[in-house]
Coordinates of C-alpha atoms in Angstrom, one line a residue:
M1 CA 58.4 -53.2 31.9
A2 CA 54.7 -54.3 32.6
S3 CA 55.3 -53.2 36.1
K4 CA 56.6 -49.7 35.1
L5 CA 54.0 -48.9 33.0
K6 CA 51.3 -50.1 35.4
N7 CA 53.0 -47.4 38.0
K8 CA 53.3 -44.7 35.5
L9 CA 48.9 -45.2 34.6
I10 CA 48.6 -45.5 38.4
I11 CA 50.5 -42.0 38.8
L12 CA 48.6 -40.7 36.0
A13 CA 45.5 -41.9 37.1
L14 CA 46.0 -40.2 40.5
V15 CA 47.2 -37.1 39.0
L16 CA 43.7 -36.9 36.9
L17 CA 42.1 -37.6 40.4
V18 CA 43.5 -34.6 42.4
G19 CA 42.9 -32.1 39.2
V20 CA 39.4 -33.0 39.2
F21 CA 39.1 -32.5 43.1
G22 CA 41.0 -29.6 42.7
A23 CA 38.3 -28.2 39.9
V24 CA 35.6 -29.9 41.9
S25 CA 36.7 -27.4 44.8
L26 CA 37.5 -24.1 43.0
Y27 CA 33.9 -24.6 41.8
L28 CA 32.4 -25.3 45.1
D29 CA 34.5 -22.5 46.5
K30 CA 33.2 -19.9 43.7
K31 CA 29.5 -21.2 43.8
A32 CA 30.0 -20.2 47.8
V33 CA 31.6 -16.8 47.2
E34 CA 28.6 -16.4 44.9
T35 CA 25.6 -17.4 47.6
T36 CA 27.4 -15.1 50.2
A37 CA 27.4 -12.5 47.4
R38 CA 23.9 -12.6 47.1
L39 CA 23.3 -12.5 50.6
D40 CA 24.9 -9.6 51.0
L41 CA 22.7 -7.4 48.8
P42 CA 20.1 -5.2 50.7
I43 CA 16.3 -6.1 50.7
Y44 CA 14.7 -4.4 47.3
S45 CA 11.6 -6.4 47.6
V46 CA 10.4 -9.7 48.8
A47 CA 9.0 -12.6 46.8
L48 CA 5.5 -13.7 48.3
P49 CA 3.3 -16.8 48.3
E50 CA 1.4 -17.3 45.3
G51 CA -1.6 -14.7 45.0
E52 CA -0.9 -12.6 47.8
K53 CA -0.8 -9.0 47.2
K54 CA 1.1 -6.8 49.7
A55 CA 3.5 -3.7 49.6
A56 CA 5.1 -1.4 51.9
L57 CA 5.3 2.6 52.2
T58 CA 8.4 3.7 53.1
F59 CA 9.6 7.3 54.1
D60 CA 12.9 8.6 54.2
A61 CA 13.3 11.7 57.4
A62 CA 16.8 13.4 56.9
W63 CA 16.0 17.2 56.6
G64 CA 12.7 18.9 56.9
N65 CA 9.6 18.4 59.1
E66 CA 7.1 20.6 57.4
D67 CA 4.8 18.1 56.2
T68 CA 5.3 14.9 58.9
R69 CA 1.8 15.7 60.5
T70 CA 0.4 15.8 57.1
L71 CA 1.6 12.4 56.0
I72 CA 0.4 11.2 59.6
D73 CA -3.3 12.1 58.8
I74 CA -3.1 10.8 55.4
L75 CA -2.0 7.6 56.3
A76 CA -4.4 7.5 59.3
R77 CA -7.3 8.4 56.9
Y78 CA -6.5 5.1 55.1
N79 CA -5.6 2.9 58.0
V80 CA -2.2 2.6 56.7
K81 CA 0.8 1.7 58.9
A82 CA 4.2 3.1 57.0
T83 CA 7.7 2.6 58.4
F84 CA 9.6 5.9 58.3
F85 CA 13.5 5.8 58.4
V86 CA 14.9 8.9 60.0
I87 CA 18.5 10.0 60.7
G88 CA 19.7 10.4 64.5
R89 CA 19.9 14.3 64.0
W90 CA 16.6 14.5 62.9
A91 CA 15.3 12.5 65.7
E92 CA 16.9 14.8 67.9
K93 CA 15.7 18.0 66.4
Y94 CA 12.2 16.8 65.9
P95 CA 11.6 14.5 69.3
D96 CA 7.8 15.1 69.2
S97 CA 7.5 14.0 65.3
V98 CA 9.4 10.4 66.1
R99 CA 7.2 10.5 69.0
E100 CA 3.5 11.4 66.8
L101 CA 4.9 8.4 64.2
Y102 CA 5.2 5.4 66.9
D103 CA 2.0 6.4 68.9
A104 CA 0.2 6.3 65.2
G105 CA 1.4 2.9 64.7
H106 CA 4.2 3.5 62.2
D107 CA 7.7 2.1 62.8
V108 CA 10.5 4.3 63.4
M109 CA 13.5 2.5 61.9
N110 CA 17.3 4.1 61.3
H111 CA 19.0 5.7 58.6
S112 CA 22.0 6.6 60.2
Y113 CA 23.1 9.2 62.3
D114 CA 24.2 11.9 60.2
H115 CA 23.7 10.6 57.0
P116 CA 27.2 9.7 55.6
H117 CA 28.2 7.5 52.6
F118 CA 28.3 4.0 54.3
T119 CA 30.8 3.1 51.7
E120 CA 33.4 5.3 52.8
L121 CA 33.2 4.4 56.6
T122 CA 34.9 1.2 58.3
S123 CA 33.1 -1.4 59.7
E124 CA 33.5 0.3 63.2
N125 CA 32.6 3.4 62.4
M126 CA 29.6 1.9 60.8
V127 CA 28.1 0.5 63.5
K128 CA 29.2 3.2 65.9
N129 CA 27.3 5.8 63.5
V130 CA 23.9 3.4 63.6
S131 CA 24.2 2.6 67.0
H132 CA 24.1 5.9 68.3
A133 CA 20.8 7.0 65.6
S134 CA 19.2 3.8 67.5
D135 CA 20.0 5.2 71.0
V136 CA 18.2 8.4 69.8
I137 CA 15.5 6.7 68.3
G138 CA 15.0 4.5 71.2
E139 CA 15.2 6.9 73.9
V140 CA 12.1 8.6 72.0
T141 CA 10.3 5.5 71.5
G142 CA 11.2 3.1 73.7
V143 CA 12.1 0.7 70.7
R144 CA 15.4 0.5 69.3
P145 CA 15.2 -0.3 65.5
N146 CA 16.3 -3.6 63.5
L147 CA 16.0 -2.3 59.9
F148 CA 18.3 0.0 58.3
R149 CA 18.5 2.0 55.3
A150 CA 21.6 3.1 54.1
P151 CA 22.0 6.8 53.1
Y152 CA 21.8 7.7 49.6
G153 CA 21.0 4.0 49.1
D154 CA 24.8 3.8 49.0
Y155 CA 25.9 0.2 49.9
N156 CA 28.3 -2.4 49.3
A157 CA 28.4 -6.0 50.7
E158 CA 30.6 -5.1 53.4
V159 CA 28.0 -2.4 54.7
V160 CA 25.5 -4.9 54.6
K161 CA 27.4 -7.7 56.0
T162 CA 28.2 -5.4 58.5
M163 CA 24.5 -4.2 59.7
R164 CA 23.6 -7.8 59.4
N165 CA 26.3 -8.8 61.9
A166 CA 25.5 -5.7 64.3
G167 CA 21.6 -6.8 64.1
Y168 CA 20.1 -4.8 61.2
Y169 CA 18.1 -6.1 58.4
T170 CA 19.5 -3.2 55.3
I171 CA 16.4 -2.2 53.2
Q172 CA 16.5 -1.2 50.0
W173 CA 13.7 -0.1 47.4
D174 CA 12.3 -1.7 43.9
V175 CA 9.9 1.3 43.7
D176 CA 11.6 5.1 43.7
S177 CA 8.6 7.7 43.9
L178 CA 12.0 10.3 42.9
D179 CA 9.4 12.8 45.0
W180 CA 13.0 14.4 46.1
K181 CA 13.4 15.5 42.7
D182 CA 10.0 17.7 43.1
L183 CA 8.3 16.1 40.5
S184 CA 4.6 17.0 40.3
A185 CA 1.9 14.8 41.9
N186 CA 0.5 13.5 38.6
D187 CA 4.5 12.3 37.9
I188 CA 4.9 10.7 41.0
T189 CA 1.6 8.8 41.2
S190 CA 2.3 7.6 37.5
R191 CA 5.4 6.6 38.4
V192 CA 4.7 4.5 41.6
L193 CA 1.5 2.8 39.9
S194 CA 3.4 2.0 36.9
K195 CA 6.2 0.0 39.0
V196 CA 4.5 -1.9 42.1
K197 CA 3.9 -5.1 42.2
P198 CA 3.1 -8.0 45.0
G199 CA 6.2 -7.6 47.5
S200 CA 7.5 -4.0 46.4
I201 CA 9.2 -1.9 48.6
I202 CA 8.2 2.0 47.5
L203 CA 10.7 4.9 48.6
F204 CA 9.2 8.4 49.3
H205 CA 10.5 11.0 51.4
N206 CA 8.9 13.5 54.3
A207 CA 9.8 17.0 53.3
A208 CA 8.8 16.6 49.9
L209 CA 6.9 19.2 47.5
H210 CA 4.1 16.9 46.1
T211 CA 4.4 13.8 48.1
P212 CA 1.3 14.6 50.3
E213 CA -0.9 15.5 47.4
A214 CA -0.1 12.3 45.5
L215 CA -0.2 10.2 48.2
P216 CA -4.2 9.6 48.4
G217 CA -4.3 8.4 44.9
I218 CA -1.7 6.2 45.4
I219 CA -2.9 4.4 48.3
E220 CA -6.7 4.2 46.7
S221 CA -5.6 2.9 43.5
L222 CA -3.6 0.2 45.3
Q223 CA -6.1 -0.9 47.9
N224 CA -8.8 -0.9 45.1
D225 CA -6.3 -3.2 42.9
G226 CA -6.3 -5.6 46.1
Y227 CA -3.1 -4.4 48.3
T228 CA -2.8 -4.2 51.7
L229 CA -0.1 -1.6 52.7
V230 CA 2.0 -2.8 55.5
K231 CA 5.1 -2.4 57.5
V232 CA 8.3 -3.3 56.0
K233 CA 9.3 -5.6 59.1
D234 CA 5.6 -7.4 58.5
M235 CA 6.4 -8.3 54.9
I236 CA 10.2 -9.4 55.2
Y237 CA 11.4 -12.9 56.3
K238 CA 13.6 -12.8 59.2
N239 CA 14.6 -16.3 59.0
N240 CA 15.4 -18.7 56.5
Y241 CA 15.8 -17.0 53.5
T242 CA 18.3 -16.0 50.3
M243 CA 18.2 -13.1 47.7
D244 CA 18.3 -13.6 44.2
H245 CA 20.8 -11.0 42.2
E246 CA 18.1 -8.8 42.2
G247 CA 17.9 -7.9 45.8
K248 CA 14.4 -9.7 46.1
Q249 CA 14.4 -12.0 49.4
M250 CA 13.1 -15.3 49.0
P251 CA 12.1 -17.9 51.5
M252 CA 14.7 -20.8 51.8
K253 CA 12.7 -24.1 49.9
A254 CA 12.7 -26.9 52.0
E255 CA 15.3 -30.1 51.9

């Protein structure tokens, strides 16, 4: 009788042990999925070292070209370098402007070839589309982009993962000027200055009606407040980083 009871207790202990290990395994698998999901976000902003005040001006170029030269002149006046995300078709149509942007020291990065919704594409077609745009941009500048911004800001984890595997950092923004809505210069300025913080990525568009009018005041205010305005590639972490749930890129903490 004692022997049978002992065997039953051993079996019960084994069952409980398997259950515990199973629960731990499920928990770890869940945490791994959550960690992966956080990594499969675009970079909205960057966690900077304490006391460092940087922000990045970015411009999406997909349609018109009427104010590109004006934007270049304004940025030059304040010695600011920016990042322009251009679509391949725009680069094909305005190669001289692409070259002017690059020669002025700005980064010309990838905004797709023809501005589709990437969440509606297969991974293969995403890569083909972005590679086509990089071919066009690289032909003009001599440098292939390594930053990508999804058209319409439309992404999912598959888009970010596919772009990462293709060699691109996917860049979003945490400050939207809404200049494409033809807001007044004052409204654009107030909106941007009220939202910007260290590590912010600010979204503008070329060919937006009032952006050239708003831009000087925005730059002056940020510089007077101690900000250095940099290109996105000079602010993000290239390796050993993680993401929080809001898309803020952070350096990995040393073990």
